[in-house]
CSV table of C-alpha atoms and ligand atoms in Angstrom, one decimal:
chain,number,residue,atom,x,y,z
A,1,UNK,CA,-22.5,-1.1,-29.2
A,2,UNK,CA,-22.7,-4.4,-31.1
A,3,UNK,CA,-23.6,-7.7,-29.7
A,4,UNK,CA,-22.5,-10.9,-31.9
A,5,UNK,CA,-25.1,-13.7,-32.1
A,6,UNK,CA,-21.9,-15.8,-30.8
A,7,UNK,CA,-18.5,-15.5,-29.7
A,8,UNK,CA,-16.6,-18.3,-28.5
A,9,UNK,CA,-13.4,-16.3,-28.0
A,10,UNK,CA,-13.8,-15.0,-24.8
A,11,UNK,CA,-11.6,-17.5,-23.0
A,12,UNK,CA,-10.6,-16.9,-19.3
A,13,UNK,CA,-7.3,-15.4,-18.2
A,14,UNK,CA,-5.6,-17.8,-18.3
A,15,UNK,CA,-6.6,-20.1,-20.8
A,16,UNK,CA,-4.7,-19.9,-24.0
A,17,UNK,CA,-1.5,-19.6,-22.1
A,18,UNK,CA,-2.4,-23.3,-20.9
A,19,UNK,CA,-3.3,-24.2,-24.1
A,20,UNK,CA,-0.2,-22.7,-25.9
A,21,UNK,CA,1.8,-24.7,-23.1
A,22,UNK,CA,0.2,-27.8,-24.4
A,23,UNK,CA,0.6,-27.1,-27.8
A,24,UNK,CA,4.5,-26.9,-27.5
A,25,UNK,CA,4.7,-30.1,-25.2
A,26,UNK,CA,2.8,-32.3,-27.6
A,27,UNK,CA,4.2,-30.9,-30.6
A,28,UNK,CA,7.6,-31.0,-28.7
A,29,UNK,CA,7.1,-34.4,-28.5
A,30,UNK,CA,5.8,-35.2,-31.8
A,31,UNK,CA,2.5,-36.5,-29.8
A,32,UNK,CA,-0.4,-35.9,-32.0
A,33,UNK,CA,-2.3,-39.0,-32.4
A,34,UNK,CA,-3.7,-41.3,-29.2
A,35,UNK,CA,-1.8,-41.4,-26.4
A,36,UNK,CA,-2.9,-40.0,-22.5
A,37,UNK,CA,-4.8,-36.8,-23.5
A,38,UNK,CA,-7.2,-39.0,-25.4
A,39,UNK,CA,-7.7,-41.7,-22.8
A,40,UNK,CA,-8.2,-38.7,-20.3
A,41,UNK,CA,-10.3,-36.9,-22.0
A,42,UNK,CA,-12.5,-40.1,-22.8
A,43,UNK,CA,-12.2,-41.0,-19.1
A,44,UNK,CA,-13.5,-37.7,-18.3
A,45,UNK,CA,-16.3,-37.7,-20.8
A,46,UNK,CA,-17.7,-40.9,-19.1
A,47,UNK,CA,-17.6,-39.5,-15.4
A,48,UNK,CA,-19.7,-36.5,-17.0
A,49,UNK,CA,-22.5,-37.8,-18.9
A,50,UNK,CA,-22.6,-40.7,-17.0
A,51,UNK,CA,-22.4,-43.4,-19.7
A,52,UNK,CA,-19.9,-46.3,-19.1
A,53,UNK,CA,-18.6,-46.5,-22.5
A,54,UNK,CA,-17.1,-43.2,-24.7
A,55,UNK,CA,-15.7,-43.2,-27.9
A,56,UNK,CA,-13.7,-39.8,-29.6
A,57,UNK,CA,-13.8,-39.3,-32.9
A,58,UNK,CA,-13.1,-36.6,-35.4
A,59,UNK,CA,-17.0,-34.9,-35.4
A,60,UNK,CA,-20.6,-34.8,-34.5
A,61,UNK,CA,-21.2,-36.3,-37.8
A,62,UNK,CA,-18.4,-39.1,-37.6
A,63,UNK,CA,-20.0,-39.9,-34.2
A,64,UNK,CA,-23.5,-40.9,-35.8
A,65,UNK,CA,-22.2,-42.5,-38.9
A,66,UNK,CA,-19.9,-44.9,-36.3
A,67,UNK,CA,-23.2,-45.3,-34.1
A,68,UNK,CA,-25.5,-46.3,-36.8
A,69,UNK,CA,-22.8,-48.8,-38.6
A,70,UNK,CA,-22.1,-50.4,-35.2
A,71,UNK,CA,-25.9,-51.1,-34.6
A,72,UNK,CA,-25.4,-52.7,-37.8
A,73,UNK,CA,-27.7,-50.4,-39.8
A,74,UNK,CA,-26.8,-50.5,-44.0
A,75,UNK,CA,-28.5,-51.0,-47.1
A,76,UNK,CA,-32.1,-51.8,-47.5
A,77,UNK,CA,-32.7,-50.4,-43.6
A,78,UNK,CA,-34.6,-47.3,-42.7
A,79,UNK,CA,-34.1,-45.0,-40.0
A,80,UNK,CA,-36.7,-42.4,-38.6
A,81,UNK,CA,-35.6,-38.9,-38.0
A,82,UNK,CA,-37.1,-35.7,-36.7
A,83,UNK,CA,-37.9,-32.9,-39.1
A,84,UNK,CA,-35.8,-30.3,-37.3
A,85,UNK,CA,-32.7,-31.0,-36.9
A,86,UNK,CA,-29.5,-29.9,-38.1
A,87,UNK,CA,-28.7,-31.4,-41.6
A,88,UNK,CA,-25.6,-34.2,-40.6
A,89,UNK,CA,-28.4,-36.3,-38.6
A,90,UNK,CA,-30.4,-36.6,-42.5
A,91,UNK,CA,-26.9,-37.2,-43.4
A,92,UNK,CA,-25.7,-39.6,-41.4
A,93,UNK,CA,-28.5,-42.0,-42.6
A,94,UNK,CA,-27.7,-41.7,-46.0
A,95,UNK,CA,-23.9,-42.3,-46.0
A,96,UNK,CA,-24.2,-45.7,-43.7
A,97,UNK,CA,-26.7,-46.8,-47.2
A,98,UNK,CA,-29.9,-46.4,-45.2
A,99,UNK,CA,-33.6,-44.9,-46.1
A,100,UNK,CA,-34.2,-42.0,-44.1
A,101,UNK,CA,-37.6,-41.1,-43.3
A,102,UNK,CA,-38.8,-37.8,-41.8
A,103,UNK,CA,-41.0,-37.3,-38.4
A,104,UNK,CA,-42.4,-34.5,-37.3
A,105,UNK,CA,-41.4,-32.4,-34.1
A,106,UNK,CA,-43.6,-31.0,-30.9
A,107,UNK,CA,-42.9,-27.0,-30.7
A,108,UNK,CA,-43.1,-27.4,-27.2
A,109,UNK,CA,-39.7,-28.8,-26.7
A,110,UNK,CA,-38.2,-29.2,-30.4
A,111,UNK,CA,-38.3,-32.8,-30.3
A,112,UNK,CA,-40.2,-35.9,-32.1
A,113,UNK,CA,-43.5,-35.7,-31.6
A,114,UNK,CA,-44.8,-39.1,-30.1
A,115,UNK,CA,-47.9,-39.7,-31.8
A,116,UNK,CA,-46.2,-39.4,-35.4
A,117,UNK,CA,-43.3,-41.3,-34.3
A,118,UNK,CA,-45.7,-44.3,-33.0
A,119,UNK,CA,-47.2,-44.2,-36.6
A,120,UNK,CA,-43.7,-44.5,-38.5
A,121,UNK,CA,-43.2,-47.7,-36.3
A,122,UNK,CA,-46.5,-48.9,-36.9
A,123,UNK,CA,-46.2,-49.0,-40.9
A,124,UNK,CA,-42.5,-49.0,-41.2
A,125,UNK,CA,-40.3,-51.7,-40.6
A,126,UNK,CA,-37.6,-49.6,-38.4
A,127,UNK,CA,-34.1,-50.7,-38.2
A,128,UNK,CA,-33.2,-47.2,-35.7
A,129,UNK,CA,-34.7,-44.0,-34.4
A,130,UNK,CA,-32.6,-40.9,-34.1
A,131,UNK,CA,-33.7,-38.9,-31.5
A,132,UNK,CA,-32.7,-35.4,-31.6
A,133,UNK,CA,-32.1,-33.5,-28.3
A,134,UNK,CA,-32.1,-29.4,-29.5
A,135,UNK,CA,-31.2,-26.1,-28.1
A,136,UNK,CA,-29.3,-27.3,-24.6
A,137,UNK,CA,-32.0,-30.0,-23.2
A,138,UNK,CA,-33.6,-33.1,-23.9
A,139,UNK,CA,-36.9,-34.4,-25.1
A,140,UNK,CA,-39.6,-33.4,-23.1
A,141,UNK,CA,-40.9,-37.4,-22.7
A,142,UNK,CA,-37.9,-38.8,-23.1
A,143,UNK,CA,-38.5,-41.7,-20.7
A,144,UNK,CA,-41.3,-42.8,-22.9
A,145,UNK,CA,-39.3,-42.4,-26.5
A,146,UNK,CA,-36.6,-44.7,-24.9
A,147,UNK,CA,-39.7,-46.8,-23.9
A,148,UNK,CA,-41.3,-46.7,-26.9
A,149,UNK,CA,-38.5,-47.7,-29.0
A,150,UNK,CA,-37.6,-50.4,-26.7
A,151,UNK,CA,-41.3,-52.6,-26.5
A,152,UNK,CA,-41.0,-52.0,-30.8
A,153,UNK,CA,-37.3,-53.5,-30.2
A,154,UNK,CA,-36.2,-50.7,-32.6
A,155,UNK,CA,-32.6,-49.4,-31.9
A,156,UNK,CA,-32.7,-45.9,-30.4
A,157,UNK,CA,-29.7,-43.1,-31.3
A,158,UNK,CA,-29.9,-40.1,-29.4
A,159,UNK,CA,-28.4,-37.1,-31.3
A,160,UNK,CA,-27.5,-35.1,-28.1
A,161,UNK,CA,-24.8,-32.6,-29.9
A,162,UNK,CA,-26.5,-29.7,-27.9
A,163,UNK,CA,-27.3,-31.2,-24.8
A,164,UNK,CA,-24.1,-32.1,-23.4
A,165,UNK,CA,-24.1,-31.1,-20.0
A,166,UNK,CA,-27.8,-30.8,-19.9
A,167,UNK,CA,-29.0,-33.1,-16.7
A,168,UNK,CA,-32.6,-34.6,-16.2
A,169,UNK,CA,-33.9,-35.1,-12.9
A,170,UNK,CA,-30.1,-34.4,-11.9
A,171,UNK,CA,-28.8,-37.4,-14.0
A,172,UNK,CA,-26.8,-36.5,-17.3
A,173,UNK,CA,-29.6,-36.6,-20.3
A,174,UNK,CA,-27.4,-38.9,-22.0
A,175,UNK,CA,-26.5,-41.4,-19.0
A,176,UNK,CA,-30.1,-43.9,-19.9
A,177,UNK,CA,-29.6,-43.5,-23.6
A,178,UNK,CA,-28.6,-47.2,-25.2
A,179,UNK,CA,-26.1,-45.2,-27.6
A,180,UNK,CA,-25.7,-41.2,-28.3
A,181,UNK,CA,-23.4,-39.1,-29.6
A,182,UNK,CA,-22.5,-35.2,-29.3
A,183,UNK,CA,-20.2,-32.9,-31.5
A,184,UNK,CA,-17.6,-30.3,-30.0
A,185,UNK,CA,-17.8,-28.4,-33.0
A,186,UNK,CA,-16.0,-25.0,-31.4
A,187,UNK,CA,-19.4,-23.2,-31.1
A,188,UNK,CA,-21.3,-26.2,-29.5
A,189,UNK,CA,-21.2,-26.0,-25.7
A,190,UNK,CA,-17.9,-28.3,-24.9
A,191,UNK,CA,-15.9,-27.2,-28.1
A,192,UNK,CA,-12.7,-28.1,-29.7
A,193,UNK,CA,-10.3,-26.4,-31.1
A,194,UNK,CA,-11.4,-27.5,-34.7
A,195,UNK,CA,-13.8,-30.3,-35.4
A,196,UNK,CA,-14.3,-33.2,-32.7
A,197,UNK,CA,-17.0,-35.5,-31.0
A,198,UNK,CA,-17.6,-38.6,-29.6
A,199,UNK,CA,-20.2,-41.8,-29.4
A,200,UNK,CA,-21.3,-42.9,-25.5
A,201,UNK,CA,-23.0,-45.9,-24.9
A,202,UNK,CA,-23.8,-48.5,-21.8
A,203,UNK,CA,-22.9,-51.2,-24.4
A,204,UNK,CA,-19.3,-52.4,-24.1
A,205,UNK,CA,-19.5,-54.8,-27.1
A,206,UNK,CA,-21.4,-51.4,-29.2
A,207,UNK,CA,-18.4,-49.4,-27.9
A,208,UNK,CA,-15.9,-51.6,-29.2
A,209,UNK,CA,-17.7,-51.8,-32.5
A,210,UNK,CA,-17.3,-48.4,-32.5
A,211,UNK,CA,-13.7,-47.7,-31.8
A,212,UNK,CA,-12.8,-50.4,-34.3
A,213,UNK,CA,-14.8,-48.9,-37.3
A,214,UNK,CA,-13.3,-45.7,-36.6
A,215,UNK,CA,-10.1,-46.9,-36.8
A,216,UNK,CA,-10.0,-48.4,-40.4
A,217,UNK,CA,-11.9,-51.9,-38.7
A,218,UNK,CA,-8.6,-52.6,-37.4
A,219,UNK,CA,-8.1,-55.9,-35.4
A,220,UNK,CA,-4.7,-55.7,-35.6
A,221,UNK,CA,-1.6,-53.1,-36.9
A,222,UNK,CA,-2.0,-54.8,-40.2
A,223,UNK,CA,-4.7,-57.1,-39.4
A,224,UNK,CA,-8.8,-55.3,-40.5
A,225,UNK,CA,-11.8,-57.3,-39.5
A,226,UNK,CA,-14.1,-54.7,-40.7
A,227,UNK,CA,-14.5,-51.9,-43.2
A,228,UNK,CA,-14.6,-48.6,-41.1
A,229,UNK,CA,-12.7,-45.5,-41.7
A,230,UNK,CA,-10.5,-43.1,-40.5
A,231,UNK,CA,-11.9,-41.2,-37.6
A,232,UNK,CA,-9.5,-41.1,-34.7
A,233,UNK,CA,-9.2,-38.1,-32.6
A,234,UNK,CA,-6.5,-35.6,-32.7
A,235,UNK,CA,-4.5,-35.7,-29.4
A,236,UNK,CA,-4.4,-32.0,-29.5
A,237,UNK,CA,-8.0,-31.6,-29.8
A,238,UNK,CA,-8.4,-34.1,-26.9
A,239,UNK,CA,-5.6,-31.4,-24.8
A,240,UNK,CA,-7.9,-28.4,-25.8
A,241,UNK,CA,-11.0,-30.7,-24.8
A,242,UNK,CA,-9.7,-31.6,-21.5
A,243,UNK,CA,-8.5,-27.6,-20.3
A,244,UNK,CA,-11.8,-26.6,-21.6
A,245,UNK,CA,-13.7,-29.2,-19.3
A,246,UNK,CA,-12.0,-27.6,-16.5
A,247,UNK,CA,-14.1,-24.6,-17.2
A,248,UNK,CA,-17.0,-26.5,-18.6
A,249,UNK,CA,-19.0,-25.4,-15.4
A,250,UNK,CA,-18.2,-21.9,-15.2
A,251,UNK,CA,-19.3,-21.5,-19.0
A,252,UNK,CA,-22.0,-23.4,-18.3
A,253,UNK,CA,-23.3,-21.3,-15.5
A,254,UNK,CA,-22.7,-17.8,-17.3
A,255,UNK,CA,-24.8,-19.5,-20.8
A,256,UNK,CA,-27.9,-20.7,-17.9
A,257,UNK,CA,-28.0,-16.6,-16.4
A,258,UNK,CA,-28.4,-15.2,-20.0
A,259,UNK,CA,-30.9,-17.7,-21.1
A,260,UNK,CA,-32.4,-17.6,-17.7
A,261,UNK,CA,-32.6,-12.9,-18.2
A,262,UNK,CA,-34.3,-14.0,-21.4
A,263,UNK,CA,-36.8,-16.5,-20.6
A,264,UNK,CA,-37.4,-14.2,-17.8
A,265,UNK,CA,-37.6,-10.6,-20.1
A,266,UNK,CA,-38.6,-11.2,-23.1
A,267,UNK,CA,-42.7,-12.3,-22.0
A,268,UNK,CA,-42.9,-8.3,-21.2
A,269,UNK,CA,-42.6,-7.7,-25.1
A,270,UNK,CA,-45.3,-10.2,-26.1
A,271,UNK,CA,-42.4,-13.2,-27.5
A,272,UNK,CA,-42.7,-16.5,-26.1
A,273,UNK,CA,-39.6,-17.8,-24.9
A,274,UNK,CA,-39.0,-22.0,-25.3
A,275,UNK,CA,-39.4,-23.5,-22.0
A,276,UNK,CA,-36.9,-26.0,-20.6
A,277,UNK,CA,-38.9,-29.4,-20.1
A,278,UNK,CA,-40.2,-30.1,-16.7
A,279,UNK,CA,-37.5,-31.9,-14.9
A,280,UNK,CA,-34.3,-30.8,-17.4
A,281,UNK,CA,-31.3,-28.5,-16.2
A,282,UNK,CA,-30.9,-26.9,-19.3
A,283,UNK,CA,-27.0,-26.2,-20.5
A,284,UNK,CA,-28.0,-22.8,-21.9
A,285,UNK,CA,-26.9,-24.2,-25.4
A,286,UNK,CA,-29.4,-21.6,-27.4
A,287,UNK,CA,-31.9,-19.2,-26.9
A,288,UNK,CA,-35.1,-20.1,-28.7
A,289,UNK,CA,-37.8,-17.7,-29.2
A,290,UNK,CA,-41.4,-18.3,-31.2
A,291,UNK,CA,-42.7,-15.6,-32.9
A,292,UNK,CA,-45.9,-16.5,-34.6
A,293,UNK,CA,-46.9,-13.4,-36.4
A,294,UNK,CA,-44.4,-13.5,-39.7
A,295,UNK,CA,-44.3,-9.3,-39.9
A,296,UNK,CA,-43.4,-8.8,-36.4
A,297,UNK,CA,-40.8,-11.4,-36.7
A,298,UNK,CA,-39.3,-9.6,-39.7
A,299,UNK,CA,-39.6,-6.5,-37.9
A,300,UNK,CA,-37.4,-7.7,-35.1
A,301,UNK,CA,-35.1,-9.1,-37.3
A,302,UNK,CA,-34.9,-5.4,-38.5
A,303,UNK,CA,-34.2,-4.1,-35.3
A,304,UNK,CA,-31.7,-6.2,-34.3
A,305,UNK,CA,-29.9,-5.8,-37.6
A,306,UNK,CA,-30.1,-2.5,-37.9
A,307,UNK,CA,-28.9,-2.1,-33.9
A,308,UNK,CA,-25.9,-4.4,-34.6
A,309,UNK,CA,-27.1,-7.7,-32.8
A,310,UNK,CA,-26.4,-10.6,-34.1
A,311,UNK,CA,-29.5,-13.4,-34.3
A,312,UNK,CA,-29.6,-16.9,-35.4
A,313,UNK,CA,-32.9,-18.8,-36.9
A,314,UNK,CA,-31.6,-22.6,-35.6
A,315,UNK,CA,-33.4,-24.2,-38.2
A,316,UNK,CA,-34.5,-21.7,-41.0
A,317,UNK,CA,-35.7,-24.9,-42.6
A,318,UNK,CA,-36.6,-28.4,-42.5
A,319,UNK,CA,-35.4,-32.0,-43.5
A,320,UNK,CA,-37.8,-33.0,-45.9
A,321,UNK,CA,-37.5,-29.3,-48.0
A,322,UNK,CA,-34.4,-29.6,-48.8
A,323,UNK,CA,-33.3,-30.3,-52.2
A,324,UNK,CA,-30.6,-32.7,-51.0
A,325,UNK,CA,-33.2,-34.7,-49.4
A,326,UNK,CA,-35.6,-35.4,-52.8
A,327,UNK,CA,-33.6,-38.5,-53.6
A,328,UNK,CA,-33.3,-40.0,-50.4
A,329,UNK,CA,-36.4,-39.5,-47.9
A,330,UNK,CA,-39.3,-42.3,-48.5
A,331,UNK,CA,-41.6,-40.4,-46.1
A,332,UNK,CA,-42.9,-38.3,-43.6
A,333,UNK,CA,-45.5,-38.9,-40.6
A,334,UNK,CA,-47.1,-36.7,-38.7
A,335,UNK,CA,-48.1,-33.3,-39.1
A,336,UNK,CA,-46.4,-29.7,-40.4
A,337,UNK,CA,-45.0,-28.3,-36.9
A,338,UNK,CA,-41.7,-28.8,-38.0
A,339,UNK,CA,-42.6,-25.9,-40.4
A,340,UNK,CA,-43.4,-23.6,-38.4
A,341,UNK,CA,-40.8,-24.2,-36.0
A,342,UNK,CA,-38.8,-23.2,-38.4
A,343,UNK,CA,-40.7,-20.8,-39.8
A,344,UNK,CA,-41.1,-18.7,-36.5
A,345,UNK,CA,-37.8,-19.3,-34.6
A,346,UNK,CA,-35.3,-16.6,-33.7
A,347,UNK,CA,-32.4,-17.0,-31.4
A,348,UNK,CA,-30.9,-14.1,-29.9
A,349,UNK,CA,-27.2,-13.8,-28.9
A,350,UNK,CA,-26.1,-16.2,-26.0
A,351,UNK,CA,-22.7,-17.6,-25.6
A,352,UNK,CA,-20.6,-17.7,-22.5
A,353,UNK,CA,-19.3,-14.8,-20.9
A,354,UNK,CA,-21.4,-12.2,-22.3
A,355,UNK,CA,-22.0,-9.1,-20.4
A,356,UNK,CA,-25.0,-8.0,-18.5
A,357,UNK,CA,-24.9,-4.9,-20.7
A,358,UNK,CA,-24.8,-6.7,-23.9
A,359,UNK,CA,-27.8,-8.3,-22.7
A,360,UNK,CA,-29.5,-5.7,-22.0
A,361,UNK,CA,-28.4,-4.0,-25.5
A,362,UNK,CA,-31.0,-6.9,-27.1
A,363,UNK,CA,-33.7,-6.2,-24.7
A,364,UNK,CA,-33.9,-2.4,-25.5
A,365,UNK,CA,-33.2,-3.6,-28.8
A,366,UNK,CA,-36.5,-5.5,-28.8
A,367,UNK,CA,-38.0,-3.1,-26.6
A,368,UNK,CA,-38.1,-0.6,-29.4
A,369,UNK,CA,-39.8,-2.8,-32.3
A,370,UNK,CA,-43.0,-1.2,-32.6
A,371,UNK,CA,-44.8,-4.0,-35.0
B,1,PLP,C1,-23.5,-29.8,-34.7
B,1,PLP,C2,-24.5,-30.9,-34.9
B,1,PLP,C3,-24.1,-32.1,-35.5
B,1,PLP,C4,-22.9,-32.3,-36.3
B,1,PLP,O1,-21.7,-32.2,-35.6
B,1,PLP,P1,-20.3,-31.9,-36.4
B,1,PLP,O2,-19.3,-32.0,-35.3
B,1,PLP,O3,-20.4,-30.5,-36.9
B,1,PLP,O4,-20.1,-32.9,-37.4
B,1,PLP,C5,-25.1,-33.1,-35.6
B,1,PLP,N1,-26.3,-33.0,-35.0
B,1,PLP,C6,-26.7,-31.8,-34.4
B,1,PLP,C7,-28.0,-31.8,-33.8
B,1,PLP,C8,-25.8,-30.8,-34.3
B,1,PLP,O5,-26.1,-29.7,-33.7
């Protein structure tokens, strides 16, 4: 047997017949850009997380580039992030002309830690936070980082590219965020057909910000009251988007069992499983497991090589090493957690639709490590 850290091809019967259906009807009708899969699909997108404004655009990245620009962040501004997070948030700050600065995370949950966060706000003069929900849930205070943000009157972005469909206290994570966006990059939990994502936001006036700078800061056919770019949606990503939503819940479900069999299986070998945040409904996005001890990480890794099972390490390293960052971060508060989240993490194979037995494949797997 082999069990791939991910496969995002195991569509239901069914599926790609729809989708192949669509694809000749649009294309049929030379329909590929706007139009009533893209209104739906943004229609739909509001109804599920819950915020009364959403924007498509063409990816994750897009998403917080158009959210930063339309709270009016540039030149000469700095923005906090966390210290674990996938590269494009780093990114983001940069191409809008801002200063990022680097904050480190709580390995309880994967998200800012508090105390360092207050800190950057103390000395720094903020212009936005980007909060960064990992792994298929939100930050574990996330009432107080919204709160925190708001009394400093510092804009706060929410990053929640792996918590969509992830609910707190029954509530979709991103329904009280002021302005988020998520990425339906084809492995993320609501994936395209190719690269896609969108900006949500209670704001109306933020929202139309958005949609204008994403479409060249167009006023009019010919008339541009703004310089944006180019970042419309493709209406057959929005037709993929929409049949996959149908089965959003199902995959959903089958991602929560196998994280559930993990966080449930894996204490009897001695590895500490991430917890889901009191009061979250995780979206079984990732597994995340901690392994302190560096040998018996590398031993594991071994094992599941060696046995054919796929692993991830979701982040192998942080913002402030990399060499891309050296000529753009002006600093870092708190403390090193952030390395040894990423030092120590492991993620094992979870995707939706993967078998019992496969599952059970990794736990033998890890079973048999004897480090
Ligand atoms: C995937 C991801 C992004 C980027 O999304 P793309 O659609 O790939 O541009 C940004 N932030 C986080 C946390 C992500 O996981």
């Amino acid at each position: 047997m082999k069990v791939p850290f991910i496969d995002i091809a195991r569509f239901e019967p069914g599926f790609l017949e729809s989708w192949i259906d669509k694809v000749t009807t649009l294309s049929a009708a030379a329909q590929f850009i706007g139009g009533p899969e893209v209104a739906a699909l943004e229609d739909r997108l509001s109804l599920r997380s819950g915020a009364a404004n959403v924007v498509s655009c063409a990816n994750g990245t897009d998403a917080l580039q158009l959210a930063l620009r339309a709270l009016g962040v540039g030149p000469g501004d700095t923005v906090a992030i966390p210290n674990a997070t996938f590269w494009a948030t780093f990114e983001a700050v940069v191409n809008v002309g801002a200063t990022p600065i680097t904050v480190d995370i709580c390995l309880a949950d994967g998200g800012m830690d508090l105390n360092a966060l207050e800190d950057s706000l103390r000395e720094e003069r903020l212009k936005a936070v980007i909060a960064v929900h990992l792994y298929g849930w939100g930050a574990k205070h996330l009432r107080a980082l919204r709160e925190l943000c708001e009394r400093a009157g510092v804009a706060l972005l929410e990053d929640g590219a792996q918590c969509f469909g992830a609910f707190l206290d029954d509530e979709p994570v991103l329904q009280g965020a002021h302005i988020a966006t998520t990425s339906f990059y084809p492995a993320k939990v609501l994936g395209a057909a190719g690269d896609a994502g969108a900006v949500f936001t209670r704001d109306a006036q933020l929202a139309d910000t958005v949609r204008r700078l994403g479409n060249h800061g167009r006023t009019a056919h010919y008339g541009y009251g703004d310089v944006g770019w180019n970042s419309r949606l493709d209406t057959l990503q929005a037709a993929f988007l929409n049949l996959s939503l149908d089965k959003l819940d199902a995959r959903i479900a089958s991602r929560r069992r196998a994280a559930d069999r993990y966080r449930n299986e894996l204490p009897a070998f001695g590895i500490d499983v991430m917890a889901v945040p009191a009061g979250y409904t995780e979206n079984g996005y990732c597994n995340v497991c901690l392994i302190e001890n560096a040998e018996r990480k590398a031993a594991v890794e071994a094992r599941l090589r060696k046995r054919g099972v796929g692993f991830g390490n979701i982040y192998p390293g942080t913002m402030s090493s990399q060499p891309g960052a050296r000529a753009y971060l002006k600093a870092h508060y708190g403390g090193g957690q952030a390395e040894l989240l990423c030092s120590q993490v492991l993620n094992l194979p979870l995707f939706p639709y993967i078998t019992e037995a496969e599952i059970a494949y990794v736990l033998e797997s890890i079973a048999s490590v004897e480090v």
